Amino acid sequence: MMARSLPLIFTGVFLNAIAQLALKQGMRQIGEFQFTPAVLWDMSWRIGTNPYVIFGLSCYVVSVVFWLLALSRVDVGFAYPMLSVGYIVTAVAAYYVFGEPLTTIRVAGIAVIMVGVFMISRT
């Protein structure tokens, strides 16, 4: 049952990672801002109408559907640690898409995560 649920889990994880990347791109377009009462309406409108932000939030919604399907089939103690695969996907994608640094220490952390996910998946 667990092995058959992995596609549900990983689809949710990848949709979550795509959501993060889309939200980042949307906020790159909007730029840095201070969330103060003076800019509340303008920034809320700009964020809420940005196509990347809308797409990212949509990916989150769909990822939750996949997550609920997965949780209906497997133990949360097995499924939840699999979410950490999203850290790997997001870090690597951010490196290629946004040029974010992928330092030695970050790569070492990703390797540790991969070992942990492997160990959990074997139980």
mmCIF file of N, CA and C in Angstrom:
data_model
loop_
_atom_site.group_PDB
_atom_site.id
_atom_site.type_symbol
_atom_site.label_atom_id
_atom_site.label_comp_id
_atom_site.label_asym_id
_atom_site.label_seq_id
_atom_site.Cartn_x
_atom_site.Cartn_y
_atom_site.Cartn_z
ATOM 1 N N MET A 1 0.819 -1.198 0.000
ATOM 2 C CA MET A 1 0.000 0.000 0.000
ATOM 3 C C MET A 1 0.862 1.261 0.000
ATOM 4 N N MET A 2 1.948 1.237 0.755
ATOM 5 C CA MET A 2 2.807 2.414 0.822
ATOM 6 C C MET A 2 3.443 2.718 -0.527
ATOM 7 N N ALA A 3 3.946 1.689 -1.194
ATOM 8 C CA ALA A 3 4.603 1.906 -2.489
ATOM 9 C C ALA A 3 3.618 2.445 -3.514
ATOM 10 N N ARG A 4 2.372 1.993 -3.468
ATOM 11 C CA ARG A 4 1.375 2.486 -4.412
ATOM 12 C C ARG A 4 0.957 3.911 -4.102
ATOM 13 N N SER A 5 1.218 4.364 -2.888
ATOM 14 C CA SER A 5 0.864 5.725 -2.497
ATOM 15 C C SER A 5 1.966 6.730 -2.790
ATOM 16 N N LEU A 6 3.156 6.253 -3.099
ATOM 17 C CA LEU A 6 4.269 7.173 -3.373
ATOM 18 C C LEU A 6 3.974 8.146 -4.514
ATOM 19 N N PRO A 7 3.331 7.733 -5.606
ATOM 20 C CA PRO A 7 3.012 8.728 -6.643
ATOM 21 C C PRO A 7 2.108 9.855 -6.130
ATOM 22 N N LEU A 8 1.171 9.533 -5.252
ATOM 23 C CA LEU A 8 0.320 10.578 -4.660
ATOM 24 C C LEU A 8 1.149 11.525 -3.804
ATOM 25 N N ILE A 9 1.996 10.939 -2.973
ATOM 26 C CA ILE A 9 2.834 11.745 -2.082
ATOM 27 C C ILE A 9 3.748 12.652 -2.896
ATOM 28 N N PHE A 10 4.450 12.068 -3.867
ATOM 29 C CA PHE A 10 5.427 12.858 -4.608
ATOM 30 C C PHE A 10 4.780 13.851 -5.564
ATOM 31 N N THR A 11 3.591 13.563 -6.050
ATOM 32 C CA THR A 11 2.879 14.559 -6.853
ATOM 33 C C THR A 11 2.561 15.770 -5.986
ATOM 34 N N GLY A 12 2.089 15.519 -4.774
ATOM 35 C CA GLY A 12 1.838 16.617 -3.846
ATOM 36 C C GLY A 12 3.094 17.397 -3.514
ATOM 37 N N VAL A 13 4.188 16.687 -3.307
ATOM 38 C CA VAL A 13 5.468 17.333 -2.984
ATOM 39 C C VAL A 13 5.940 18.206 -4.147
ATOM 40 N N PHE A 14 5.867 17.671 -5.360
ATOM 41 C CA PHE A 14 6.333 18.441 -6.517
ATOM 42 C C PHE A 14 5.433 19.637 -6.792
ATOM 43 N N LEU A 15 4.138 19.475 -6.614
ATOM 44 C CA LEU A 15 3.234 20.619 -6.781
ATOM 45 C C LEU A 15 3.533 21.694 -5.741
ATOM 46 N N ASN A 16 3.870 21.278 -4.535
ATOM 47 C CA ASN A 16 4.237 22.219 -3.490
ATOM 48 C C ASN A 16 5.514 22.968 -3.860
ATOM 49 N N ALA A 17 6.490 22.255 -4.414
ATOM 50 C CA ALA A 17 7.743 22.894 -4.838
ATOM 51 C C ALA A 17 7.487 23.866 -5.987
ATOM 52 N N ILE A 18 6.650 23.469 -6.946
ATOM 53 C CA ILE A 18 6.299 24.360 -8.048
ATOM 54 C C ILE A 18 5.612 25.609 -7.506
ATOM 55 N N ALA A 19 4.753 25.416 -6.505
ATOM 56 C CA ALA A 19 4.076 26.553 -5.884
ATOM 57 C C ALA A 19 5.089 27.536 -5.309
ATOM 58 N N GLN A 20 6.097 27.026 -4.612
ATOM 59 C CA GLN A 20 7.123 27.902 -4.033
ATOM 60 C C GLN A 20 7.853 28.706 -5.108
ATOM 61 N N LEU A 21 8.199 28.030 -6.188
ATOM 62 C CA LEU A 21 8.925 28.703 -7.272
ATOM 63 C C LEU A 21 8.044 29.756 -7.944
ATOM 64 N N ALA A 22 6.778 29.432 -8.142
ATOM 65 C CA ALA A 22 5.863 30.392 -8.758
ATOM 66 C C ALA A 22 5.659 31.604 -7.847
ATOM 67 N N LEU A 23 5.484 31.368 -6.553
ATOM 68 C CA LEU A 23 5.329 32.481 -5.620
ATOM 69 C C LEU A 23 6.575 33.358 -5.596
ATOM 70 N N LYS A 24 7.734 32.733 -5.638
ATOM 71 C CA LYS A 24 8.988 33.498 -5.674
ATOM 72 C C LYS A 24 9.046 34.370 -6.922
ATOM 73 N N GLN A 25 8.689 33.800 -8.079
ATOM 74 C CA GLN A 25 8.715 34.577 -9.310
ATOM 75 C C GLN A 25 7.722 35.739 -9.237
ATOM 76 N N GLY A 26 6.555 35.482 -8.699
ATOM 77 C CA GLY A 26 5.581 36.565 -8.540
ATOM 78 C C GLY A 26 6.110 37.681 -7.666
ATOM 79 N N MET A 27 6.762 37.321 -6.578
ATOM 80 C CA MET A 27 7.295 38.345 -5.685
ATOM 81 C C MET A 27 8.532 39.017 -6.272
ATOM 82 N N ARG A 28 9.242 38.341 -7.141
ATOM 83 C CA ARG A 28 10.349 39.007 -7.850
ATOM 84 C C ARG A 28 9.793 40.113 -8.737
ATOM 85 N N GLN A 29 8.656 39.841 -9.375
ATOM 86 C CA GLN A 29 8.030 40.861 -10.224
ATOM 87 C C GLN A 29 7.503 42.029 -9.402
ATOM 88 N N ILE A 30 6.959 41.746 -8.241
ATOM 89 C CA ILE A 30 6.383 42.797 -7.400
ATOM 90 C C ILE A 30 7.480 43.584 -6.696
ATOM 91 N N GLY A 31 8.483 42.891 -6.224
ATOM 92 C CA GLY A 31 9.594 43.553 -5.545
ATOM 93 C C GLY A 31 9.394 43.599 -4.042
ATOM 94 N N GLU A 32 10.451 44.027 -3.380
ATOM 95 C CA GLU A 32 10.431 44.102 -1.922
ATOM 96 C C GLU A 32 9.480 45.207 -1.482
ATOM 97 N N PHE A 33 8.790 44.975 -0.381
ATOM 98 C CA PHE A 33 7.881 45.983 0.141
ATOM 99 C C PHE A 33 7.756 45.821 1.643
ATOM 100 N N GLN A 34 7.288 46.870 2.274
ATOM 101 C CA GLN A 34 6.990 46.837 3.705
ATOM 102 C C GLN A 34 5.485 46.707 3.848
ATOM 103 N N PHE A 35 5.028 45.759 4.631
ATOM 104 C CA PHE A 35 3.601 45.533 4.807
ATOM 105 C C PHE A 35 3.094 46.477 5.892
ATOM 106 N N THR A 36 2.734 47.690 5.492
ATOM 107 C CA THR A 36 2.250 48.714 6.407
ATOM 108 C C THR A 36 0.838 49.121 5.995
ATOM 109 N N PRO A 37 0.102 49.744 6.899
ATOM 110 C CA PRO A 37 -1.253 50.178 6.545
ATOM 111 C C PRO A 37 -1.296 51.086 5.302
ATOM 112 N N ALA A 38 -0.252 51.865 5.093
ATOM 113 C CA ALA A 38 -0.231 52.794 3.962
ATOM 114 C C ALA A 38 -0.212 52.073 2.611
ATOM 115 N N VAL A 39 0.379 50.890 2.562
ATOM 116 C CA VAL A 39 0.487 50.164 1.283
ATOM 117 C C VAL A 39 -0.368 48.895 1.264
ATOM 118 N N LEU A 40 -1.146 48.675 2.308
ATOM 119 C CA LEU A 40 -1.900 47.434 2.450
ATOM 120 C C LEU A 40 -2.784 47.145 1.232
ATOM 121 N N TRP A 41 -3.598 48.066 0.830
ATOM 122 C CA TRP A 41 -4.531 47.816 -0.282
ATOM 123 C C TRP A 41 -3.778 47.623 -1.595
ATOM 124 N N ASP A 42 -2.842 48.522 -1.892
ATOM 125 C CA ASP A 42 -2.099 48.438 -3.156
ATOM 126 C C ASP A 42 -1.318 47.130 -3.256
ATOM 127 N N MET A 43 -0.608 46.765 -2.211
ATOM 128 C CA MET A 43 0.191 45.541 -2.256
ATOM 129 C C MET A 43 -0.695 44.299 -2.279
ATOM 130 N N SER A 44 -1.774 44.324 -1.536
ATOM 131 C CA SER A 44 -2.699 43.182 -1.559
ATOM 132 C C SER A 44 -3.242 42.974 -2.966
ATOM 133 N N TRP A 45 -3.587 44.065 -3.629
ATOM 134 C CA TRP A 45 -4.102 43.970 -4.997
ATOM 135 C C TRP A 45 -3.028 43.448 -5.950
ATOM 136 N N ARG A 46 -1.821 44.000 -5.849
ATOM 137 C CA ARG A 46 -0.735 43.582 -6.740
ATOM 138 C C ARG A 46 -0.375 42.111 -6.518
ATOM 139 N N ILE A 47 -0.345 41.688 -5.278
ATOM 140 C CA ILE A 47 -0.028 40.290 -4.978
ATOM 141 C C ILE A 47 -1.166 39.381 -5.437
ATOM 142 N N GLY A 48 -2.388 39.756 -5.115
ATOM 143 C CA GLY A 48 -3.542 38.925 -5.418
ATOM 144 C C GLY A 48 -3.878 38.813 -6.891
ATOM 145 N N THR A 49 -3.361 39.719 -7.705
ATOM 146 C CA THR A 49 -3.642 39.666 -9.148
ATOM 147 C C THR A 49 -2.433 39.238 -9.967
ATOM 148 N N ASN A 50 -1.331 38.951 -9.310
ATOM 149 C CA ASN A 50 -0.148 38.516 -10.035
ATOM 150 C C ASN A 50 -0.350 37.089 -10.536
ATOM 151 N N PRO A 51 -0.171 36.845 -11.837
ATOM 152 C CA PRO A 51 -0.427 35.505 -12.383
ATOM 153 C C PRO A 51 0.424 34.412 -11.741
ATOM 154 N N TYR A 52 1.670 34.717 -11.408
ATOM 155 C CA TYR A 52 2.524 33.710 -10.776
ATOM 156 C C TYR A 52 2.035 33.372 -9.370
ATOM 157 N N VAL A 53 1.591 34.381 -8.642
ATOM 158 C CA VAL A 53 1.066 34.138 -7.298
ATOM 159 C C VAL A 53 -0.222 33.312 -7.387
ATOM 160 N N ILE A 54 -1.087 33.656 -8.311
ATOM 161 C CA ILE A 54 -2.327 32.895 -8.501
ATOM 162 C C ILE A 54 -2.008 31.447 -8.870
ATOM 163 N N PHE A 55 -1.066 31.255 -9.782
ATOM 164 C CA PHE A 55 -0.665 29.905 -10.176
ATOM 165 C C PHE A 55 -0.076 29.140 -8.992
ATOM 166 N N GLY A 56 0.787 29.801 -8.229
ATOM 167 C CA GLY A 56 1.405 29.158 -7.070
ATOM 168 C C GLY A 56 0.367 28.739 -6.043
ATOM 169 N N LEU A 57 -0.584 29.608 -5.756
ATOM 170 C CA LEU A 57 -1.624 29.262 -4.796
ATOM 171 C C LEU A 57 -2.504 28.128 -5.326
ATOM 172 N N SER A 58 -2.739 28.120 -6.615
ATOM 173 C CA SER A 58 -3.514 27.027 -7.228
ATOM 174 C C SER A 58 -2.775 25.697 -7.080
ATOM 175 N N CYS A 59 -1.460 25.731 -7.271
ATOM 176 C CA CYS A 59 -0.660 24.514 -7.086
ATOM 177 C C CYS A 59 -0.764 24.016 -5.650
ATOM 178 N N TYR A 60 -0.773 24.937 -4.685
ATOM 179 C CA TYR A 60 -0.938 24.543 -3.291
ATOM 180 C C TYR A 60 -2.262 23.818 -3.076
ATOM 181 N N VAL A 61 -3.331 24.370 -3.630
ATOM 182 C CA VAL A 61 -4.646 23.762 -3.451
ATOM 183 C C VAL A 61 -4.655 22.340 -4.013
ATOM 184 N N VAL A 62 -4.127 22.173 -5.221
ATOM 185 C CA VAL A 62 -4.104 20.843 -5.837
ATOM 186 C C VAL A 62 -3.191 19.909 -5.046
ATOM 187 N N SER A 63 -2.090 20.436 -4.528
ATOM 188 C CA SER A 63 -1.183 19.587 -3.747
ATOM 189 C C SER A 63 -1.865 19.078 -2.483
ATOM 190 N N VAL A 64 -2.722 19.887 -1.890
ATOM 191 C CA VAL A 64 -3.453 19.451 -0.697
ATOM 192 C C VAL A 64 -4.396 18.303 -1.039
ATOM 193 N N VAL A 65 -5.012 18.349 -2.209
ATOM 194 C CA VAL A 65 -5.885 17.248 -2.634
ATOM 195 C C VAL A 65 -5.083 15.950 -2.721
ATOM 196 N N PHE A 66 -3.917 16.009 -3.347
ATOM 197 C CA PHE A 66 -3.070 14.816 -3.445
ATOM 198 C C PHE A 66 -2.621 14.361 -2.065
ATOM 199 N N TRP A 67 -2.324 15.309 -1.196
ATOM 200 C CA TRP A 67 -1.879 14.976 0.154
ATOM 201 C C TRP A 67 -2.993 14.269 0.919
ATOM 202 N N LEU A 68 -4.208 14.757 0.798
ATOM 203 C CA LEU A 68 -5.338 14.112 1.475
ATOM 204 C C LEU A 68 -5.558 12.695 0.951
ATOM 205 N N LEU A 69 -5.425 12.507 -0.348
ATOM 206 C CA LEU A 69 -5.531 11.164 -0.918
ATOM 207 C C LEU A 69 -4.454 10.250 -0.341
ATOM 208 N N ALA A 70 -3.244 10.773 -0.247
ATOM 209 C CA ALA A 70 -2.143 9.968 0.302
ATOM 210 C C ALA A 70 -2.401 9.620 1.766
ATOM 211 N N LEU A 71 -2.834 10.603 2.555
ATOM 212 C CA LEU A 71 -3.067 10.348 3.982
ATOM 213 C C LEU A 71 -4.207 9.371 4.222
ATOM 214 N N SER A 72 -5.094 9.252 3.259
ATOM 215 C CA SER A 72 -6.178 8.281 3.420
ATOM 216 C C SER A 72 -5.689 6.854 3.200
ATOM 217 N N ARG A 73 -4.440 6.709 2.723
ATOM 218 C CA ARG A 73 -3.922 5.390 2.382
ATOM 219 C C ARG A 73 -2.723 4.938 3.220
ATOM 220 N N VAL A 74 -1.959 5.888 3.742
ATOM 221 C CA VAL A 74 -0.729 5.513 4.464
ATOM 222 C C VAL A 74 -0.656 6.221 5.808
ATOM 223 N N ASP A 75 0.233 5.719 6.662
ATOM 224 C CA ASP A 75 0.480 6.339 7.963
ATOM 225 C C ASP A 75 1.111 7.720 7.762
ATOM 226 N N VAL A 76 0.698 8.658 8.579
ATOM 227 C CA VAL A 76 1.287 9.997 8.511
ATOM 228 C C VAL A 76 2.767 9.949 8.884
ATOM 229 N N GLY A 77 3.148 8.987 9.725
ATOM 230 C CA GLY A 77 4.558 8.826 10.100
ATOM 231 C C GLY A 77 5.439 8.425 8.930
ATOM 232 N N PHE A 78 4.845 7.822 7.919
ATOM 233 C CA PHE A 78 5.570 7.498 6.683
ATOM 234 C C PHE A 78 5.486 8.661 5.697
ATOM 235 N N ALA A 79 4.302 9.217 5.531
ATOM 236 C CA ALA A 79 4.081 10.232 4.500
ATOM 237 C C ALA A 79 4.755 11.563 4.824
ATOM 238 N N TYR A 80 4.621 12.023 6.044
ATOM 239 C CA TYR A 80 5.085 13.367 6.373
ATOM 240 C C TYR A 80 6.582 13.576 6.122
ATOM 241 N N PRO A 81 7.450 12.660 6.506
ATOM 242 C CA PRO A 81 8.873 12.873 6.203
ATOM 243 C C PRO A 81 9.177 12.989 4.706
ATOM 244 N N MET A 82 8.312 12.434 3.874
ATOM 245 C CA MET A 82 8.523 12.527 2.429
ATOM 246 C C MET A 82 8.398 13.965 1.932
ATOM 247 N N LEU A 83 7.750 14.822 2.718
ATOM 248 C CA LEU A 83 7.649 16.229 2.329
ATOM 249 C C LEU A 83 9.027 16.871 2.220
ATOM 250 N N SER A 84 10.008 16.324 2.925
ATOM 251 C CA SER A 84 11.347 16.901 2.885
ATOM 252 C C SER A 84 11.989 16.782 1.510
ATOM 253 N N VAL A 85 11.475 15.905 0.664
ATOM 254 C CA VAL A 85 11.968 15.827 -0.715
ATOM 255 C C VAL A 85 11.741 17.170 -1.406
ATOM 256 N N GLY A 86 10.708 17.873 -0.979
ATOM 257 C CA GLY A 86 10.438 19.205 -1.529
ATOM 258 C C GLY A 86 11.578 20.181 -1.291
ATOM 259 N N TYR A 87 12.296 20.041 -0.173
ATOM 260 C CA TYR A 87 13.459 20.901 0.085
ATOM 261 C C TYR A 87 14.507 20.697 -0.994
ATOM 262 N N ILE A 88 14.697 19.447 -1.360
ATOM 263 C CA ILE A 88 15.697 19.120 -2.372
ATOM 264 C C ILE A 88 15.291 19.700 -3.720
ATOM 265 N N VAL A 89 14.066 19.414 -4.116
ATOM 266 C CA VAL A 89 13.562 19.883 -5.414
ATOM 267 C C VAL A 89 13.616 21.407 -5.485
ATOM 268 N N THR A 90 13.164 22.052 -4.437
ATOM 269 C CA THR A 90 13.114 23.515 -4.440
ATOM 270 C C THR A 90 14.506 24.131 -4.473
ATOM 271 N N ALA A 91 15.427 23.605 -3.696
ATOM 272 C CA ALA A 91 16.789 24.151 -3.672
ATOM 273 C C ALA A 91 17.469 24.004 -5.032
ATOM 274 N N VAL A 92 17.337 22.836 -5.642
ATOM 275 C CA VAL A 92 17.972 22.599 -6.938
ATOM 276 C C VAL A 92 17.299 23.446 -8.023
ATOM 277 N N ALA A 93 15.976 23.489 -8.013
ATOM 278 C CA ALA A 93 15.261 24.291 -9.016
ATOM 279 C C ALA A 93 15.574 25.775 -8.852
ATOM 280 N N ALA A 94 15.652 26.259 -7.622
ATOM 281 C CA ALA A 94 15.978 27.668 -7.388
ATOM 282 C C ALA A 94 17.375 28.006 -7.901
ATOM 283 N N TYR A 95 18.274 27.053 -7.815
ATOM 284 C CA TYR A 95 19.620 27.245 -8.347
ATOM 285 C C TYR A 95 19.569 27.459 -9.859
ATOM 286 N N TYR A 96 18.816 26.605 -10.542
ATOM 287 C CA TYR A 96 18.750 26.681 -12.001
ATOM 288 C C TYR A 96 17.831 27.792 -12.502
ATOM 289 N N VAL A 97 16.729 28.010 -11.842
ATOM 290 C CA VAL A 97 15.740 28.975 -12.324
ATOM 291 C C VAL A 97 16.095 30.404 -11.907
ATOM 292 N N PHE A 98 16.499 30.575 -10.650
ATOM 293 C CA PHE A 98 16.742 31.917 -10.124
ATOM 294 C C PHE A 98 18.205 32.242 -9.891
ATOM 295 N N GLY A 99 19.075 31.263 -10.082
ATOM 296 C CA GLY A 99 20.491 31.498 -9.840
ATOM 297 C C GLY A 99 20.831 31.622 -8.361
ATOM 298 N N GLU A 100 19.984 31.051 -7.497
ATOM 299 C CA GLU A 100 20.263 31.112 -6.064
ATOM 300 C C GLU A 100 21.451 30.209 -5.736
ATOM 301 N N PRO A 101 22.228 30.570 -4.735
ATOM 302 C CA PRO A 101 23.430 29.784 -4.426
ATOM 303 C C PRO A 101 23.098 28.382 -3.944
ATOM 304 N N LEU A 102 23.911 27.450 -4.359
ATOM 305 C CA LEU A 102 23.823 26.063 -3.906
ATOM 306 C C LEU A 102 25.196 25.741 -3.327
ATOM 307 N N THR A 103 25.407 26.187 -2.098
ATOM 308 C CA THR A 103 26.704 26.081 -1.448
ATOM 309 C C THR A 103 27.000 24.646 -1.023
ATOM 310 N N THR A 104 28.241 24.425 -0.666
ATOM 311 C CA THR A 104 28.672 23.100 -0.216
ATOM 312 C C THR A 104 27.868 22.652 0.998
ATOM 313 N N ILE A 105 27.654 23.536 1.925
ATOM 314 C CA ILE A 105 26.913 23.171 3.137
ATOM 315 C C ILE A 105 25.461 22.855 2.794
ATOM 316 N N ARG A 106 24.886 23.570 1.831
ATOM 317 C CA ARG A 106 23.509 23.299 1.401
ATOM 318 C C ARG A 106 23.426 21.936 0.713
ATOM 319 N N VAL A 107 24.408 21.638 -0.124
ATOM 320 C CA VAL A 107 24.445 20.333 -0.800
ATOM 321 C C VAL A 107 24.606 19.219 0.231
ATOM 322 N N ALA A 108 25.436 19.442 1.247
ATOM 323 C CA ALA A 108 25.604 18.446 2.314
ATOM 324 C C ALA A 108 24.281 18.232 3.048
ATOM 325 N N GLY A 109 23.560 19.297 3.316
ATOM 326 C CA GLY A 109 22.261 19.177 3.967
ATOM 327 C C GLY A 109 21.275 18.407 3.112
ATOM 328 N N ILE A 110 21.294 18.659 1.811
ATOM 329 C CA ILE A 110 20.428 17.926 0.882
ATOM 330 C C ILE A 110 20.777 16.442 0.893
ATOM 331 N N ALA A 111 22.064 16.129 0.947
ATOM 332 C CA ALA A 111 22.493 14.728 0.992
ATOM 333 C C ALA A 111 21.984 14.050 2.262
ATOM 334 N N VAL A 112 22.047 14.739 3.382
ATOM 335 C CA VAL A 112 21.545 14.189 4.639
ATOM 336 C C VAL A 112 20.035 13.931 4.528
ATOM 337 N N ILE A 113 19.311 14.874 3.958
ATOM 338 C CA ILE A 113 17.870 14.701 3.766
ATOM 339 C C ILE A 113 17.594 13.475 2.906
ATOM 340 N N MET A 114 18.350 13.332 1.817
ATOM 341 C CA MET A 114 18.146 12.191 0.919
ATOM 342 C C MET A 114 18.371 10.874 1.643
ATOM 343 N N VAL A 115 19.391 10.809 2.471
ATOM 344 C CA VAL A 115 19.660 9.587 3.236
ATOM 345 C C VAL A 115 18.500 9.321 4.196
ATOM 346 N N GLY A 116 18.033 10.353 4.864
ATOM 347 C CA GLY A 116 16.913 10.191 5.794
ATOM 348 C C GLY A 116 15.653 9.725 5.104
ATOM 349 N N VAL A 117 15.329 10.314 3.954
ATOM 350 C CA VAL A 117 14.135 9.906 3.215
ATOM 351 C C VAL A 117 14.283 8.458 2.752
ATOM 352 N N PHE A 118 15.466 8.083 2.306
ATOM 353 C CA PHE A 118 15.703 6.703 1.897
ATOM 354 C C PHE A 118 15.472 5.743 3.054
ATOM 355 N N MET A 119 15.992 6.105 4.231
ATOM 356 C CA MET A 119 15.848 5.230 5.390
ATOM 357 C C MET A 119 14.376 5.091 5.772
ATOM 358 N N ILE A 120 13.643 6.175 5.743
ATOM 359 C CA ILE A 120 12.226 6.125 6.108
ATOM 360 C C ILE A 120 11.443 5.300 5.097
ATOM 361 N N SER A 121 11.787 5.451 3.810
ATOM 362 C CA SER A 121 11.044 4.726 2.775
ATOM 363 C C SER A 121 11.281 3.232 2.846
ATOM 364 N N ARG A 122 12.346 2.804 3.488
ATOM 365 C CA ARG A 122 12.666 1.375 3.576
ATOM 366 C C ARG A 122 11.928 0.701 4.734
ATOM 367 N N THR A 123 11.290 1.479 5.588
ATOM 368 C CA THR A 123 10.604 0.884 6.755
ATOM 369 C C THR A 123 9.201 0.461 6.421
#
